[in-house]
Amino acid sequence: MLRTSARPWETVSRYRRYWLSAFIILPACSAGLMLDQVLADRLPLWLEIPTLLIFSMLFAWISAGFWTALVGFILLMTGRTDTAPGSPELRLAEPNPHHKVAILMPIYNEEVERVAAGLQATFKSLQRAGALAHFEFFLLSDTRNPEVWLREELVWSALCESLDAFGKIHYRRRPVNNKAKSGNVADFCRRWGRDYEYMVVLDADSVMNGETLYRMLEMMEGNPQVGIIQTQPVAVNRETLYARLQQFAQHLYGPIFSAGLRFWQLGDGHYIGHNAILRTAPFTEYCALPVLPGRPPLGGPLLSHDFVEAALMARNGWEVWFVPSLSGSYEEVPPTLIDDLKRDRRWAQGNMQHLRLLAGEGLRSAHRFLFINGAMSFLAAPLWGLFLIIGALGSLHWAGGSNDDTVTPFHWGSAIDPLPFWLFGVTAVLLLSPKWMAILWVARQPGRRQQFGGLFHLVLSMLMESVFSVLMAPIRMAFHSQFVIQTLLGKGVRWGAQVRGDQETSWRVALRFFGWCSALGIVLVLALYPFLGLWHFVWLVPILGGLIAAVPLGAWTSRPALGRWARQQRLFVIPEEVRVPEELQALDSDSVAYLPHIEGDAFVQVVVDPRFNAIHSALQRNRTGLWPRAASLCHKALEEGPQQLSHRERNILLSDRNSMLSLHRAVWSMNDRKRLTAWGLESDDQDELIHEAGQ
Amino acid sequence: MFKDESSYSVNPAGEGLPAWSAEAMVVAHSAPVLARMERYMARLALADAQRVWIRAQVIRQLQEVTVDQEALFARAFASLHQALATLGNGDELDARLDLSLNKPVNAAQDVRSCRWLQQQVAPAIRRSTMASLPMDRSWLGAVSRLWQTLFKRSKVLVSRRILTGEV
């Protein structure tokens, strides 16, 4: 039996989206018409039309953000969480004791101790909540580096031993990394999905509160029509100035945007790929990702999978809810501007690919809008760039035609039309007012105010964050434009591990990465100033200033010392720093100090150390097909030393139990000192003899 | 499983005493070999009694056969693993694994340690299929569907099955 009637929230959401569309389209058209009045007499048609088109598009783009923030602000100020009929928060149910939840942590060449700390924190939090019986953990490794792989195995066994969690924490390494993270999760679904009613997908740096996980389970149990529930993870734990700026902005402005987003989306919500619970059966049945025809970057496997998975889930009648009121969901942001831009490079390509799904049959309009919105996050940059270039050409044309020498920043003269100032003012309000709304909302709550370091420091932090945002906007614009152009020209991006630690950017690296931005800024200043004159040039100062400052901004904002200093001054403080939740306290490096460390070459250690060798060998199977190749590699390792083996050769040996046992026995049976030294055993034997001689 | 000193007699009453001089000879001639064996056992964190017993087994084996210097290390290591296998109910890998995981001595266990660890690392696989479903992505198709929706009113809002318990 199929359902053909609309669900209760659908009617509500339809009207809300009509209003949103009207709020976006009508002011954008009005602003375009106003600008047209200014430009009509001053610019030729070939400059006027593209200026108006791009301006209207960009105006619509920023006004969508503004209306979302305004709605969220009103909801939060009136203390009303949005509880439209059908909201999953309204129906909680006691979990069926037979329903199990798999908590998936896909990892790829990650810092193993950090992953272990996050997993341990979530595990203990579930234990405290008394909900552990429903949950099992899966570390799904796509790691290619044999050193990291071996550390993962050793840490997994130590973690299970210390938490008494054998059978509760599982580990699987996938030797072939087909379709990256989405392929990793799909592999879980194919192997074990049938045994788990739900799965919670985490990132390598995610931490979740046990109570929150249990609440999500209750929501899924109470709402059998819901396919995905997405939480709003908050950024925590970073120390660099850049990351602290991001954390602060996300904590301050995030809630109003989230509340607004939820208002428009309702059951057609989004999924960001982590910190969400998913119903496994429909996910397995409907959410396998299509491979786009053609070659990457615009064809081939989808690089950003999450939005598409949500769209496919909704396409098949399942609801996707974003529930920002679920607290206790944490993530970490990239520590530096460079790392952030590297992530943006992948997202840019992924979001551009989504445009090829826009006409997809059966997709819901809300998800088509999300595809456009995601792509616009990156397409807006070249559009801004184009708008500035056209604006500069227009200014040249205008300056050349007006012959008005009286125009200076301080003496505008009678020739200046006030309309552009109105448009500039409206644009500034659209961009900056959400920041003030967030301040007002926080200021209204005395407890919350203190969690941001007090009202004075909150406002000061917001102003400073705005300055940094303005300065970094042209840098992002330059890079995003580069990413879009690269993608359109067919230059793809490779899947790489993310930087999770607070690593600062050296001046040399900053110069190599941002040098071209600063050079571009200087060239533009030298080229434009003589032609534009002071008055027209002043308008470009924020943009050119940001570009010129790219190198020092990239280097300085990556400094953890500056971040710590800001914290001492109570700047960019976030609530989780004032009152640290238990899960985040458990991330302290001391919490995983007990985990075994591998000194030196991990491959040598796994061959030589009898305990490590036993754990690793026990986890492998005999790959008889590999034996002829493995035998020659064993011979090579013993004759020439382990250092002569490549990563690939090591991976072959490591994946075969028989080879690992044979190497272990052969190395301990060797009599040749030179070869023993290569395996780090000769010094051991000498030490022993010296020790005995001493006795 | 492992056997501690209560299970194994480290030096059963006077046994081996007649061979004391032969054993001393082996120890004297194979000092580097035994040193390496000691090093190996130290990494395994064996109990003292287990270590002494294994050492005795290795020495006894070396006593019984005459091998050249080249093969001495291999012979000694094979003996050591044989002794370890005796501790681990016939499998030296199981014995090493039990020591690595600090499992209690003589713990009752239905399956061998190696198999047990494999069961813990990943549950039994129950395969499902997960393949992407066909989807018409063409703009022509989209326009045609829009036309039908707007002018023929033949759209179906949702095609999901009604679930048990759903309102």
Short mmCIF file of C-alpha atoms in Angstrom, two decimals, chain A residues 136-330:
data_model
loop_
_atom_site.label_atom_id
_atom_site.label_comp_id
_atom_site.label_asym_id
_atom_site.label_seq_id
_atom_site.Cartn_x
_atom_site.Cartn_y
_atom_site.Cartn_z
CA GLU A 136 28.13 -1.30 19.39
CA PHE A 137 31.08 0.54 17.90
CA PHE A 138 32.75 -0.06 14.55
CA LEU A 139 36.09 1.46 13.68
CA LEU A 140 35.95 1.29 9.89
CA SER A 141 39.45 1.83 8.67
CA ASP A 142 40.38 2.79 5.12
CA THR A 143 43.97 3.39 6.16
CA ARG A 144 46.58 2.65 3.51
CA ASN A 145 49.70 3.52 5.47
CA PRO A 146 50.88 0.26 7.11
CA GLU A 147 52.36 2.16 10.07
CA VAL A 148 48.99 3.69 10.91
CA TRP A 149 47.15 0.44 10.25
CA LEU A 150 49.33 -1.44 12.75
CA ARG A 151 48.85 1.27 15.36
CA GLU A 152 45.10 1.08 14.84
CA GLU A 153 45.08 -2.65 15.49
CA LEU A 154 47.21 -2.40 18.57
CA VAL A 155 45.17 0.49 19.95
CA TRP A 156 41.91 -1.35 19.22
CA SER A 157 43.00 -4.39 21.25
CA ALA A 158 44.29 -2.22 24.10
CA LEU A 159 41.09 -0.16 24.11
CA CYS A 160 38.92 -3.29 24.21
CA GLU A 161 41.04 -4.70 27.00
CA SER A 162 40.93 -1.56 29.11
CA LEU A 163 37.21 -0.90 28.62
CA ASP A 164 36.33 -4.60 28.76
CA ALA A 165 34.72 -4.02 25.41
CA PHE A 166 35.66 -7.05 23.33
CA GLY A 167 32.57 -7.71 21.25
CA LYS A 168 31.35 -4.12 21.76
CA ILE A 169 34.06 -2.33 19.81
CA HIS A 170 34.86 -3.82 16.42
CA TYR A 171 37.59 -3.01 13.96
CA ARG A 172 37.60 -3.57 10.21
CA ARG A 173 40.19 -2.47 7.69
CA ARG A 174 39.24 -2.25 4.04
CA PRO A 175 42.21 -2.95 1.78
CA VAL A 176 40.52 -1.40 -1.28
CA ASN A 177 39.19 2.11 -0.60
CA ASN A 178 36.42 2.13 -3.17
CA LYS A 179 34.32 5.37 -3.06
CA ALA A 180 36.13 6.73 0.01
CA LYS A 181 34.01 7.40 3.11
CA SER A 182 30.65 6.67 1.48
CA GLY A 183 32.06 3.38 0.19
CA ASN A 184 33.36 2.60 3.66
CA VAL A 185 29.91 3.05 5.21
CA ALA A 186 28.28 1.16 2.32
CA ASP A 187 30.68 -1.72 2.95
CA PHE A 188 29.47 -1.84 6.56
CA CYS A 189 25.85 -1.90 5.36
CA ARG A 190 26.56 -4.79 3.01
CA ARG A 191 28.39 -6.87 5.61
CA TRP A 192 26.64 -6.18 8.88
CA GLY A 193 23.81 -3.72 8.20
CA ARG A 194 21.17 -6.40 8.52
CA ASP A 195 21.98 -6.91 12.21
CA TYR A 196 21.63 -3.26 13.18
CA GLU A 197 18.34 -1.39 13.04
CA TYR A 198 20.12 1.96 13.17
CA MET A 199 23.57 3.35 12.64
CA VAL A 200 25.13 6.51 13.99
CA VAL A 201 27.80 7.86 11.67
CA LEU A 202 30.61 9.80 13.31
CA ASP A 203 33.68 11.56 11.98
CA ALA A 204 37.16 10.68 13.21
CA ASP A 205 37.06 13.74 15.48
CA SER A 206 33.43 13.42 16.61
CA VAL A 207 32.39 12.94 20.20
CA MET A 208 28.81 12.41 21.33
CA ASN A 209 27.08 12.43 24.64
CA GLY A 210 25.51 9.12 25.71
CA GLU A 211 22.20 10.73 26.72
CA THR A 212 21.97 12.40 23.32
CA LEU A 213 22.60 9.12 21.53
CA TYR A 214 19.90 7.45 23.56
CA ARG A 215 17.48 10.32 22.87
CA MET A 216 18.15 9.94 19.15
CA LEU A 217 17.39 6.24 19.44
CA GLU A 218 14.12 7.04 21.24
CA MET A 219 13.17 9.46 18.45
CA MET A 220 13.85 6.86 15.78
CA GLU A 221 11.85 4.26 17.67
CA GLY A 222 8.93 6.64 18.11
CA ASN A 223 8.92 7.79 14.50
CA PRO A 224 9.08 4.85 12.11
CA GLN A 225 8.70 7.17 9.11
CA VAL A 226 11.98 8.96 9.87
CA GLY A 227 15.07 7.84 7.98
CA ILE A 228 17.70 10.27 9.28
CA ILE A 229 17.98 12.52 12.32
CA GLN A 230 20.80 15.00 12.08
CA THR A 231 22.21 16.83 15.12
CA GLN A 232 24.04 20.14 15.02
CA PRO A 233 27.62 19.29 16.03
CA VAL A 234 29.40 22.17 17.74
CA ALA A 235 33.06 22.93 17.13
CA VAL A 236 35.30 22.52 20.16
CA ASN A 237 38.80 21.85 21.42
CA ARG A 238 40.97 23.84 19.05
CA GLU A 239 43.62 26.33 20.15
CA THR A 240 44.82 28.15 17.04
CA LEU A 241 43.47 31.66 16.60
CA TYR A 242 41.84 30.71 13.29
CA ALA A 243 40.02 27.73 14.77
CA ARG A 244 38.95 29.72 17.81
CA LEU A 245 37.43 32.34 15.51
CA GLN A 246 35.52 29.60 13.71
CA GLN A 247 34.42 27.97 16.98
CA PHE A 248 33.23 31.29 18.36
CA ALA A 249 31.31 32.17 15.19
CA GLN A 250 29.69 28.74 15.07
CA HIS A 251 28.63 28.87 18.72
CA LEU A 252 27.31 32.42 18.53
CA TYR A 253 25.61 32.53 15.13
CA GLY A 254 24.99 28.79 14.67
CA PRO A 255 21.87 28.48 16.85
CA ILE A 256 19.88 31.18 15.06
CA PHE A 257 20.78 29.85 11.62
CA SER A 258 20.02 26.28 12.72
CA ALA A 259 16.62 27.25 14.15
CA GLY A 260 15.81 29.08 10.92
CA LEU A 261 16.96 26.21 8.74
CA ARG A 262 14.85 23.77 10.67
CA PHE A 263 11.86 26.11 10.24
CA TRP A 264 12.06 25.92 6.43
CA GLN A 265 13.16 22.30 6.11
CA LEU A 266 11.03 20.31 8.57
CA GLY A 267 11.02 16.71 7.29
CA ASP A 268 13.08 17.50 4.19
CA GLY A 269 16.20 18.21 6.20
CA HIS A 270 19.82 17.82 5.38
CA TYR A 271 22.47 15.31 6.43
CA ILE A 272 26.07 16.40 6.87
CA GLY A 273 27.62 12.94 6.90
CA HIS A 274 28.35 12.66 10.61
CA ASN A 275 26.83 13.03 14.08
CA ALA A 276 23.52 11.68 12.80
CA ILE A 277 21.45 8.55 13.27
CA LEU A 278 20.21 6.66 10.22
CA ARG A 279 17.76 3.83 9.72
CA THR A 280 19.95 1.13 8.24
CA ALA A 281 17.47 -0.85 6.10
CA PRO A 282 16.20 2.04 3.93
CA PHE A 283 19.67 3.49 3.78
CA THR A 284 20.97 0.20 2.38
CA GLU A 285 18.05 -0.15 0.03
CA TYR A 286 17.84 3.36 -1.39
CA CYS A 287 20.95 5.37 -0.59
CA ALA A 288 23.62 3.68 -2.69
CA LEU A 289 25.17 6.55 -4.57
CA PRO A 290 24.98 6.80 -8.33
CA VAL A 291 28.23 7.07 -10.28
CA LEU A 292 27.95 10.02 -12.62
CA PRO A 293 28.79 9.41 -16.25
CA GLY A 294 32.08 10.86 -17.41
CA ARG A 295 35.39 11.33 -15.68
CA PRO A 296 36.14 13.20 -12.44
CA PRO A 297 35.99 15.93 -11.31
CA LEU A 298 32.44 16.50 -12.58
CA GLY A 299 31.77 12.83 -13.33
CA GLY A 300 32.61 9.56 -11.62
CA PRO A 301 31.92 8.76 -7.94
CA LEU A 302 30.32 11.54 -5.90
CA LEU A 303 32.86 13.23 -3.68
CA SER A 304 30.30 14.74 -1.27
CA HIS A 305 27.91 11.98 -0.41
CA ASP A 306 25.85 13.29 2.51
CA PHE A 307 23.44 15.70 0.78
CA VAL A 308 22.75 13.11 -1.90
CA GLU A 309 22.08 10.38 0.65
CA ALA A 310 19.54 12.64 2.39
CA ALA A 311 17.95 13.44 -0.96
CA LEU A 312 17.73 9.74 -1.88
CA MET A 313 16.23 8.88 1.49
CA ALA A 314 13.56 11.58 1.08
CA ARG A 315 13.01 10.61 -2.56
CA ASN A 316 11.84 7.23 -1.34
CA GLY A 317 9.42 8.67 1.17
CA TRP A 318 11.53 8.69 4.32
CA GLU A 319 11.77 11.82 6.39
CA VAL A 320 15.03 13.55 7.16
CA TRP A 321 14.92 15.78 10.23
CA PHE A 322 17.47 18.27 11.44
CA VAL A 323 17.11 18.56 15.23
CA PRO A 324 19.36 21.40 16.45
CA SER A 325 17.94 21.14 19.96
CA LEU A 326 19.91 17.91 20.50
CA SER A 327 22.96 19.03 22.43
CA GLY A 328 26.05 16.98 23.29
CA SER A 329 27.24 16.58 19.71
CA TYR A 330 30.80 17.75 19.07
#
